[in-house]
Short mmCIF file of C-alpha atoms in Angstrom, two decimals:
data_model
loop_
_atom_site.label_atom_id
_atom_site.label_comp_id
_atom_site.label_asym_id
_atom_site.label_seq_id
_atom_site.Cartn_x
_atom_site.Cartn_y
_atom_site.Cartn_z
CA MET A 1 37.14 -3.31 3.41
CA VAL A 2 34.52 -5.25 1.52
CA SER A 3 31.56 -6.29 3.65
CA LYS A 4 30.48 -9.95 3.69
CA LYS A 5 27.14 -8.97 2.25
CA SER A 6 28.82 -6.96 -0.67
CA TYR A 7 31.12 -10.01 -1.41
CA PHE A 8 28.01 -12.25 -1.65
CA ILE A 9 26.08 -10.05 -3.83
CA SER A 10 29.12 -9.84 -5.99
CA LEU A 11 29.30 -13.64 -6.00
CA VAL A 12 25.79 -13.95 -6.93
CA SER A 13 25.82 -11.38 -9.60
CA THR A 14 28.85 -13.23 -11.24
CA ALA A 15 26.88 -16.42 -11.07
CA LEU A 16 23.58 -15.02 -12.56
CA ILE A 17 25.45 -13.02 -15.11
CA SER A 18 27.37 -16.18 -16.12
CA ALA A 19 24.18 -18.10 -16.46
CA SER A 20 22.80 -15.27 -18.49
CA ILE A 21 25.48 -15.40 -21.09
CA LEU A 22 25.30 -19.19 -21.38
CA SER A 23 21.63 -19.00 -22.00
CA GLY A 24 21.98 -16.01 -24.40
CA CYS A 25 22.10 -18.31 -27.62
CA GLY A 26 19.84 -20.96 -26.69
CA GLY A 27 16.96 -22.34 -24.63
CA GLY A 28 14.44 -19.73 -25.94
CA MET A 29 11.19 -20.38 -27.51
CA ASN A 30 10.23 -20.60 -31.14
CA GLU A 31 7.39 -18.15 -31.33
CA LYS A 32 6.45 -18.88 -34.94
CA ARG A 33 5.33 -15.41 -35.59
CA ASP A 34 6.71 -12.28 -37.12
CA ALA A 35 6.84 -9.36 -34.52
CA ASN A 36 5.15 -7.29 -37.21
CA GLU A 37 2.14 -9.38 -37.52
CA GLN A 38 0.17 -8.00 -34.64
CA ASP A 39 -3.17 -7.39 -36.37
CA ASP A 40 -4.32 -11.06 -36.16
CA LYS A 41 -4.92 -10.89 -32.33
CA ASP A 42 -6.58 -14.34 -31.97
CA SER A 43 -3.63 -16.05 -33.81
CA ASP A 44 -1.16 -14.23 -31.67
CA VAL A 45 -2.94 -15.22 -28.34
CA LYS A 46 -2.92 -18.90 -29.57
CA MET A 47 0.67 -19.01 -30.24
CA ILE A 48 1.71 -17.03 -27.04
CA ASP A 49 -0.45 -19.51 -25.11
CA GLU A 50 1.48 -22.65 -26.45
CA TYR A 51 5.10 -23.49 -25.45
CA THR A 52 6.73 -24.67 -28.65
CA GLY A 53 10.30 -24.88 -27.27
CA PRO A 54 12.32 -28.09 -26.74
CA PRO A 55 11.58 -30.27 -23.67
CA VAL A 56 12.71 -28.69 -20.44
CA GLU A 57 13.03 -29.37 -16.74
CA LEU A 58 12.42 -26.35 -14.60
CA LEU A 59 14.02 -26.13 -11.07
CA PHE A 60 11.19 -24.97 -8.73
CA LEU A 61 12.26 -23.80 -5.32
CA ASP A 62 9.69 -23.66 -2.52
CA ALA A 63 11.36 -21.31 -0.20
CA ASN A 64 8.57 -20.67 2.31
CA THR A 65 5.04 -21.64 1.20
CA GLY A 66 4.72 -25.10 2.67
CA ILE A 67 4.25 -27.00 -0.65
CA THR A 68 4.31 -30.72 0.04
CA GLU A 69 5.59 -33.30 -2.51
CA GLU A 70 1.88 -34.32 -2.94
CA LYS A 71 0.62 -30.83 -3.45
CA PHE A 72 3.37 -30.10 -5.85
CA GLU A 73 2.45 -33.14 -7.98
CA GLU A 74 -1.34 -32.40 -7.69
CA HIS A 75 -1.45 -28.65 -8.04
CA PHE A 76 1.70 -27.85 -10.06
CA VAL A 77 3.04 -30.67 -12.11
CA LYS A 78 -0.14 -32.11 -13.29
CA PRO A 79 -1.93 -28.91 -14.54
CA VAL A 80 1.26 -27.81 -16.16
CA LYS A 81 1.92 -31.10 -17.84
CA ALA A 82 -1.68 -31.23 -19.08
CA LYS A 83 -1.21 -27.73 -20.70
CA HIS A 84 2.39 -27.95 -21.69
CA PRO A 85 3.51 -31.71 -22.11
CA THR A 86 7.16 -30.79 -22.85
CA ILE A 87 7.55 -28.79 -19.55
CA SER A 88 8.72 -30.78 -16.36
CA LEU A 89 9.08 -29.38 -12.87
CA LYS A 90 11.68 -30.44 -10.18
CA LEU A 91 10.84 -29.40 -6.72
CA LEU A 92 13.59 -28.15 -4.53
CA LYS A 93 12.89 -27.52 -0.68
CA VAL A 94 14.57 -25.26 1.82
CA THR A 95 15.38 -27.69 4.62
CA SER A 96 18.47 -25.77 6.09
CA PRO A 97 19.15 -22.21 5.10
CA ALA A 98 22.77 -22.63 5.24
CA LYS A 99 22.60 -25.56 2.85
CA ASP A 100 19.85 -24.97 0.38
CA ASP A 101 18.17 -21.57 0.58
CA ILE A 102 18.47 -19.33 -2.59
CA GLU A 103 21.65 -17.85 -1.69
CA ALA A 104 23.39 -21.23 -0.88
CA LEU A 105 21.96 -22.96 -4.05
CA ILE A 106 23.28 -20.05 -6.24
CA ALA A 107 26.73 -20.08 -4.81
CA ALA A 108 26.81 -23.80 -5.35
CA GLY A 109 25.80 -23.16 -8.94
CA THR A 110 22.49 -24.34 -8.88
CA ILE A 111 20.02 -21.47 -9.89
CA PRO A 112 16.32 -22.39 -9.65
CA ASP A 113 14.26 -21.17 -12.49
CA ILE A 114 11.19 -20.39 -10.29
CA VAL A 115 11.03 -19.63 -6.64
CA ALA A 116 7.89 -19.93 -4.58
CA ASP A 117 7.95 -17.40 -1.65
CA SER A 118 5.79 -14.99 0.47
CA ASN A 119 5.59 -11.61 -0.66
CA THR A 120 7.25 -10.58 2.55
CA GLY A 121 10.26 -12.57 1.43
CA LEU A 122 10.62 -10.86 -1.94
CA ASN A 123 13.26 -8.37 -0.61
CA LYS A 124 16.11 -10.84 -0.54
CA TYR A 125 15.63 -11.77 -4.20
CA LEU A 126 15.80 -8.21 -5.20
CA ASP A 127 18.89 -7.67 -3.01
CA ILE A 128 20.81 -10.35 -4.94
CA ASP A 129 19.39 -9.22 -8.32
CA TYR A 130 17.84 -12.72 -8.72
CA ALA A 131 14.20 -11.62 -9.70
CA GLU A 132 13.11 -10.96 -13.35
CA ASP A 133 10.81 -7.96 -13.85
CA LEU A 134 7.63 -9.51 -15.27
CA ASN A 135 6.11 -6.37 -16.89
CA PRO A 136 7.21 -7.48 -20.30
CA MET A 137 5.60 -10.92 -19.70
CA ILE A 138 2.30 -9.36 -18.26
CA LYS A 139 2.06 -7.08 -21.41
CA LYS A 140 2.90 -9.86 -23.89
CA PHE A 141 0.48 -12.56 -22.31
CA ASN A 142 -2.20 -9.84 -21.73
CA VAL A 143 -2.22 -10.60 -17.82
CA ASP A 144 -5.25 -8.99 -16.43
CA LEU A 145 -4.08 -7.80 -12.98
CA THR A 146 -7.67 -6.52 -12.09
CA ARG A 147 -8.55 -10.14 -11.60
CA PHE A 148 -6.76 -10.25 -8.47
CA GLU A 149 -7.39 -8.87 -5.03
CA PRO A 150 -6.66 -5.13 -5.17
CA ALA A 151 -4.38 -5.42 -2.05
CA ILE A 152 -2.33 -7.92 -3.81
CA VAL A 153 -1.91 -5.76 -6.85
CA GLU A 154 -1.03 -2.69 -4.82
CA THR A 155 1.61 -4.85 -2.89
CA LEU A 156 3.06 -6.23 -6.04
CA GLN A 157 3.44 -2.71 -7.49
CA GLY A 158 4.97 -1.42 -4.20
CA LEU A 159 7.27 -4.25 -3.56
CA GLY A 160 9.37 -3.62 -6.83
CA ARG A 161 11.94 -1.29 -7.64
CA LYS A 162 11.81 1.13 -10.77
CA LYS A 163 8.10 0.17 -10.98
CA GLY A 164 8.97 -3.42 -11.64
CA ILE A 165 6.76 -6.34 -10.73
CA TYR A 166 8.85 -9.33 -9.70
CA GLY A 167 6.37 -12.05 -9.12
CA LEU A 168 2.73 -13.20 -9.66
CA PRO A 169 0.53 -14.76 -6.78
CA PHE A 170 -0.83 -18.25 -7.00
CA GLY A 171 -3.03 -17.87 -3.67
CA MET A 172 -3.25 -15.69 -0.83
CA ASN A 173 -3.54 -16.03 3.12
CA TYR A 174 -6.34 -14.43 5.15
CA GLY A 175 -6.74 -13.52 8.75
CA SER A 176 -9.09 -15.21 10.75
CA LEU A 177 -10.24 -15.61 14.51
CA LEU A 178 -10.82 -19.16 15.54
CA TYR A 179 -12.50 -19.60 18.96
CA ASN A 180 -13.11 -22.47 21.22
CA LYS A 181 -16.90 -22.53 21.91
CA ASP A 182 -16.48 -24.87 24.84
CA ILE A 183 -14.44 -22.37 26.70
CA PHE A 184 -17.05 -19.69 26.01
CA ASP A 185 -19.77 -21.92 27.00
CA LYS A 186 -18.01 -23.08 30.18
CA PHE A 187 -17.62 -19.54 31.46
CA GLY A 188 -20.89 -18.07 30.18
CA VAL A 189 -19.33 -15.55 27.79
CA ARG A 190 -21.10 -14.76 24.46
CA TYR A 191 -19.24 -15.70 21.18
CA PRO A 192 -17.46 -12.90 19.31
CA ASP A 193 -19.49 -11.17 16.57
CA ASP A 194 -18.47 -11.71 12.85
CA VAL A 195 -16.13 -8.56 13.40
CA ILE A 196 -14.74 -7.43 16.56
CA THR A 197 -12.23 -4.72 17.46
CA TRP A 198 -8.88 -5.35 19.29
CA ASP A 199 -10.26 -3.68 22.41
CA THR A 200 -13.21 -6.39 22.40
CA PHE A 201 -10.72 -9.05 21.68
CA ILE A 202 -8.77 -7.84 24.94
CA GLU A 203 -11.95 -7.75 26.92
CA LEU A 204 -12.75 -11.25 25.98
CA THR A 205 -9.32 -12.37 26.82
CA ASN A 206 -9.66 -10.85 30.13
CA LYS A 207 -12.98 -12.68 30.82
CA LEU A 208 -11.75 -15.97 29.56
CA THR A 209 -8.33 -16.12 31.27
CA ARG A 210 -9.09 -17.94 34.48
CA LYS A 211 -8.25 -20.98 36.34
CA ASP A 212 -10.70 -23.88 36.95
CA GLY A 213 -9.33 -26.39 39.42
CA GLU A 214 -5.91 -27.36 38.16
CA VAL A 215 -6.41 -26.14 34.62
CA GLN A 216 -5.35 -22.62 33.53
CA TYR A 217 -7.38 -21.38 30.82
CA ILE A 218 -5.91 -18.35 28.49
CA GLY A 219 -8.34 -15.96 26.69
CA SER A 220 -6.27 -15.72 23.60
CA ALA A 221 -3.22 -16.39 21.46
CA ALA A 222 -2.60 -13.00 20.02
CA PRO A 223 -0.66 -12.23 16.80
CA THR A 224 2.88 -11.19 16.79
CA PRO A 225 3.86 -7.64 17.17
CA VAL A 226 5.21 -7.53 13.79
CA ASN A 227 1.68 -8.55 12.37
CA TRP A 228 -0.04 -6.04 14.60
CA LEU A 229 2.05 -3.19 13.46
CA ARG A 230 1.75 -4.08 9.92
CA GLN A 231 -2.03 -4.18 10.26
CA TYR A 232 -1.98 -0.90 11.93
CA GLY A 233 0.28 0.63 9.10
CA ALA A 234 3.22 1.37 11.48
CA SER A 235 6.49 1.50 9.51
CA ASN A 236 9.58 0.57 11.60
CA PHE A 237 11.73 2.99 9.74
CA ASP A 238 12.14 6.44 8.16
CA GLU A 239 13.03 5.82 4.43
CA LYS A 240 14.06 9.45 3.90
CA ASP A 241 16.40 9.65 6.98
CA GLU A 242 17.38 6.23 6.99
CA LYS A 243 16.56 5.68 10.66
CA ALA A 244 14.57 3.26 12.63
CA VAL A 245 11.29 4.41 14.08
CA LEU A 246 10.11 2.47 17.10
CA THR A 247 8.96 5.32 19.49
CA ASP A 248 6.36 7.09 17.49
CA ASP A 249 2.82 7.28 18.58
CA LYS A 250 1.67 4.32 16.31
CA HIS A 251 4.24 1.95 17.83
CA LYS A 252 3.34 3.16 21.44
CA TYR A 253 -0.40 2.54 20.61
CA VAL A 254 0.07 -1.09 19.46
CA TYR A 255 2.38 -2.03 22.46
CA SER A 256 -0.15 -0.49 24.77
CA LEU A 257 -2.61 -3.10 23.61
CA GLN A 258 0.06 -5.72 23.87
CA GLU A 259 0.80 -4.51 27.60
CA LYS A 260 -2.98 -4.92 28.55
CA LEU A 261 -2.61 -8.57 27.66
CA PHE A 262 0.40 -8.96 29.83
CA HIS A 263 -1.28 -7.35 32.68
CA ILE A 264 -4.06 -10.10 32.69
CA PRO A 265 -3.38 -12.42 35.58
CA GLY A 266 -2.64 -15.87 34.21
CA PHE A 267 -1.93 -14.71 30.66
CA ILE A 268 1.83 -15.10 30.91
CA ASN A 269 2.74 -18.67 31.89
CA GLY A 270 6.37 -18.97 32.98
CA ASN A 271 8.56 -17.90 30.01
CA ILE A 272 5.61 -18.15 27.63
CA TRP A 273 4.61 -14.51 26.67
CA ARG A 274 2.74 -15.39 23.61
CA PRO A 275 0.51 -18.42 23.98
CA THR A 276 0.26 -20.67 20.75
CA ASN A 277 -0.97 -24.03 21.49
CA MET A 278 -4.73 -23.62 20.56
CA ALA A 279 -4.96 -27.29 19.72
CA GLY A 280 -4.50 -28.13 23.70
CA GLY A 281 -7.90 -27.09 24.39
CA THR A 282 -7.14 -24.42 27.03
CA ILE A 283 -6.88 -21.32 24.78
CA ALA A 284 -10.06 -19.63 23.94
CA MET A 285 -9.20 -17.60 20.76
CA GLN A 286 -6.41 -17.45 18.26
CA ALA A 287 -6.11 -14.59 15.78
CA GLY A 288 -3.92 -15.78 12.93
CA TRP A 289 -3.86 -17.01 9.35
CA ILE A 290 -6.69 -18.99 7.94
CA MET A 291 -4.03 -21.58 6.58
CA ALA A 292 -2.80 -22.11 10.04
CA THR A 293 -6.50 -22.56 11.00
CA THR A 294 -7.26 -25.08 8.33
CA ASN A 295 -4.29 -27.14 9.49
CA LEU A 296 -5.36 -27.03 13.13
CA VAL A 297 -9.12 -28.00 12.42
CA SER A 298 -8.12 -30.58 9.73
CA ALA A 299 -6.34 -32.51 12.68
CA GLY A 300 -9.64 -32.68 14.64
CA PRO A 301 -9.34 -30.54 17.58
CA PRO A 302 -10.95 -31.74 20.79
CA PHE A 303 -13.39 -28.96 21.16
CA ASP A 304 -16.27 -27.31 19.29
CA TRP A 305 -15.13 -24.46 17.29
CA ASP A 306 -16.21 -21.54 14.99
CA LEU A 307 -14.87 -18.62 13.11
CA SER A 308 -15.00 -14.77 13.04
CA ALA A 309 -13.14 -12.09 11.11
CA TYR A 310 -9.58 -11.14 12.04
CA PRO A 311 -9.90 -8.51 14.65
CA VAL A 312 -9.75 -4.86 13.57
CA PHE A 313 -8.31 -1.55 14.87
CA LYS A 314 -11.26 0.87 15.70
CA GLU A 315 -9.52 3.44 13.66
CA ASN A 316 -9.26 1.29 10.60
CA PRO A 317 -12.41 -0.95 10.88
CA ASN A 318 -12.25 -2.52 7.34
CA TYR A 319 -8.84 -3.81 7.38
CA GLY A 320 -7.91 -7.35 8.91
CA ASN A 321 -4.60 -9.12 8.87
CA SER A 322 -2.06 -7.47 6.54
CA VAL A 323 -1.95 -8.75 2.89
CA ASP A 324 0.03 -11.92 2.62
CA PHE A 325 0.36 -14.20 -0.47
CA PRO A 326 2.53 -16.87 -1.96
CA MET A 327 4.03 -15.75 -5.26
CA LEU A 328 6.09 -17.20 -8.09
CA ILE A 329 9.34 -15.51 -9.03
CA VAL A 330 11.20 -16.00 -12.20
CA SER A 331 15.02 -16.04 -12.16
CA LYS A 332 16.47 -13.32 -14.64
CA ALA A 333 19.38 -15.79 -15.40
CA SER A 334 17.04 -18.71 -16.28
CA LYS A 335 17.65 -20.41 -19.53
CA HIS A 336 14.17 -21.22 -19.73
CA LYS A 337 12.25 -18.10 -19.20
CA GLU A 338 9.44 -18.86 -21.89
CA ALA A 339 8.78 -22.22 -20.11
CA ALA A 340 8.81 -20.52 -16.79
CA TYR A 341 6.27 -17.90 -17.98
CA ARG A 342 3.91 -20.67 -18.97
CA VAL A 343 4.13 -22.26 -15.54
CA LEU A 344 3.10 -18.87 -14.01
CA MET A 345 0.36 -18.48 -16.58
CA THR A 346 -1.01 -21.89 -15.78
CA MET A 347 -1.03 -21.19 -12.08
CA ILE A 348 -3.09 -18.10 -12.32
CA SER A 349 -5.65 -19.45 -14.62
CA ASP A 350 -9.23 -19.58 -13.54
CA GLU A 351 -9.13 -23.46 -13.52
CA VAL A 352 -6.06 -23.96 -11.32
CA GLN A 353 -7.15 -21.16 -8.98
CA GLN A 354 -10.49 -22.87 -8.48
CA ARG A 355 -8.75 -26.16 -7.74
CA LEU A 356 -6.35 -24.53 -5.40
CA ASN A 357 -9.09 -22.66 -3.58
CA LYS A 358 -11.08 -25.92 -3.01
CA SER A 359 -8.19 -27.85 -1.84
CA GLY A 360 -7.39 -25.28 0.88
CA GLN A 361 -5.31 -22.45 -0.66
CA ILE A 362 -7.30 -19.43 -0.83
CA THR A 363 -7.53 -18.01 -4.45
CA ALA A 364 -5.58 -14.82 -5.33
CA LEU A 365 -8.63 -13.81 -7.48
CA LYS A 366 -11.05 -11.26 -6.12
CA ASP A 367 -14.03 -13.30 -7.00
CA GLN A 368 -16.03 -13.57 -3.67
CA SER A 369 -18.13 -16.40 -4.79
CA LEU A 370 -15.06 -18.38 -5.49
CA LYS A 371 -13.59 -17.67 -2.19
CA MET A 372 -16.74 -19.20 -0.65
CA THR A 373 -15.51 -22.53 -1.95
CA TYR A 374 -12.45 -22.46 0.25
CA ALA A 375 -11.46 -25.83 1.42
CA GLN A 376 -14.79 -27.37 0.03
CA ASP A 377 -12.92 -30.64 -0.96
CA SER A 378 -12.32 -31.40 2.81
CA GLN A 379 -15.66 -30.03 3.89
CA ILE A 380 -14.05 -29.06 7.19
CA TYR A 381 -15.88 -25.68 7.02
CA ASN A 382 -19.32 -27.16 6.43
CA GLY A 383 -21.72 -25.41 8.88
CA LYS A 384 -19.04 -23.02 10.12
CA ASN A 385 -19.12 -19.20 9.80
CA LEU A 386 -16.51 -19.14 7.11
CA GLN A 387 -18.00 -16.08 5.35
CA ALA A 388 -17.08 -13.83 8.35
CA ILE A 389 -13.44 -13.85 7.56
CA PHE A 390 -14.19 -12.09 4.33
CA LYS A 391 -16.00 -9.30 5.84
CA VAL A 392 -12.75 -7.34 6.22
CA SER A 393 -10.11 -6.73 3.63
CA PRO A 394 -6.32 -7.37 3.74
CA ALA A 395 -4.47 -4.29 5.24
CA PRO A 396 -2.03 -2.85 2.71
CA LEU A 397 1.71 -3.17 3.33
CA PRO A 398 4.15 -0.20 3.15
CA ASP A 399 6.39 -0.14 -0.04
CA TYR A 400 9.61 -2.16 -0.23
CA SER A 401 12.49 -0.99 1.89
CA ARG A 402 15.82 -2.70 2.35
CA TRP A 403 15.57 -1.58 6.12
CA LYS A 404 12.65 -3.97 6.72
CA SER A 405 14.73 -7.05 7.92
CA ALA A 406 17.10 -4.76 9.78
CA THR A 407 14.22 -3.45 12.11
CA ASP A 408 11.72 -6.39 12.17
CA THR A 409 14.25 -8.38 14.15
CA PHE A 410 13.82 -6.03 17.07
CA ILE A 411 10.01 -5.74 17.25
CA ASN A 412 9.32 -9.07 19.05
CA ALA A 413 12.18 -8.29 21.43
CA VAL A 414 10.33 -5.19 22.68
CA ALA A 415 7.20 -7.40 23.69
CA GLN A 416 9.36 -10.08 25.31
CA GLU A 417 11.15 -7.61 27.50
CA MET A 418 7.94 -5.99 28.40
CA ALA A 419 6.36 -9.43 29.27
CA LEU A 420 9.15 -11.24 30.99
CA GLN A 421 11.54 -8.64 32.35
CA LYS A 422 8.59 -6.13 33.22
CA LYS A 423 10.51 -3.60 31.38
CA ASP A 424 8.75 -0.29 30.84
CA MET A 425 7.33 0.10 27.39
CA ASN A 426 8.81 3.36 26.63
CA THR A 427 12.33 2.14 27.75
CA ALA A 428 11.90 -0.98 25.75
CA LEU A 429 11.06 0.78 22.57
CA ARG A 430 13.78 3.39 22.92
CA GLU A 431 16.49 0.87 23.49
CA GLN A 432 15.38 -1.50 20.77
CA GLU A 433 15.22 1.58 18.38
CA GLU A 434 18.82 2.33 19.27
CA ARG A 435 19.80 -1.36 18.48
CA ALA A 436 17.93 -1.23 15.19
CA ASN A 437 19.70 1.94 14.15
CA LYS A 438 23.00 0.19 14.80
CA ALA A 439 21.95 -2.64 12.66
CA MET A 440 20.90 -0.31 9.82
CA GLN A 441 24.29 1.46 10.04
CA GLU A 442 26.03 -1.99 9.53
CA LEU A 443 23.97 -2.40 6.25
CA LYS A 444 24.99 0.88 4.74
#
């Protein structure tokens, strides 16, 4: 019996192959150079840089990067049009997965030329054979990968299959610790140092979780268990044996920290085991992404605030939150790959990276001086301890595995059972590991 997933992959493959056949005789770029004329390097670079093909409109799907119509026009359409006047971009948005995510679009015969998604979302594009290997493009355009954050390059090389690179970053996310200075002052607790451990984070949470009159203050909004495990380098599966791994020492250590938070009186409020409403003014700290912090503080929170680096594990004091970045993926079935490549080259250029960084999207480039201009246009970080977040590096992610999605689903369930059902940690881990193994079997 053919599984639903196998049937869909077959359907997608047919659609992609059909598109490739249709594009085989047209839509390419007239490079205006003989392949044997490689000696004149300057001339080659100039001709590669220019798009000389016919006018084209590329379909651009934002799957999970939060690109608004305004941002798309300002940071994608305008710079691409300025560089390549005959290339136009049309934005597609995922508003309903069943209606307009990549699988639904392909099944309907609409194949985006470019997709913007997080690095953690690349797996699905590999699973359906959508993504083009960009290694030939990287070689052709002399893309210098050493310009990017090392953790990004390492992740790009580890995400692919057969040593392929299936996307290029146009920004990155960074971990941060946002804290409410008013709550610290109210209870006479010293502000966090630039870099603190998770042990210190839990100690501060304990000190700041208290009730004052009718107001319940909560010491922290901790990250999801998935993020904690990624930062600690705990893989949820054994690739060789094709089994889920949730009961090893690394998982037990991470969940023991989570358990300490749950045992703090007042931390769990009803069915809320992971507080998140920092904007409400009753949560003292939030360990999360700087992009989320930027959105929150841009709205003008009703409290005085500042920043520290994303907390670290004492065993790995140099690593903050796991590496996370939005990337551009080109369809292997696109009729307009040469135009799509020019879009990627435009987005990773120094000029566009500088503009994105100042507007509130941290650059993917490793230039620390450039990073310090982050969100400069809005001036929301003027006088704030922004430089602290860059005192730790993004934690590397494990290499690609098709088992990732099958096991991640069960990670939060462990914490939820521990918090709300008071289930023993070892029991919760064992039971969810068993469920994860069943899910993996269904994917085989």
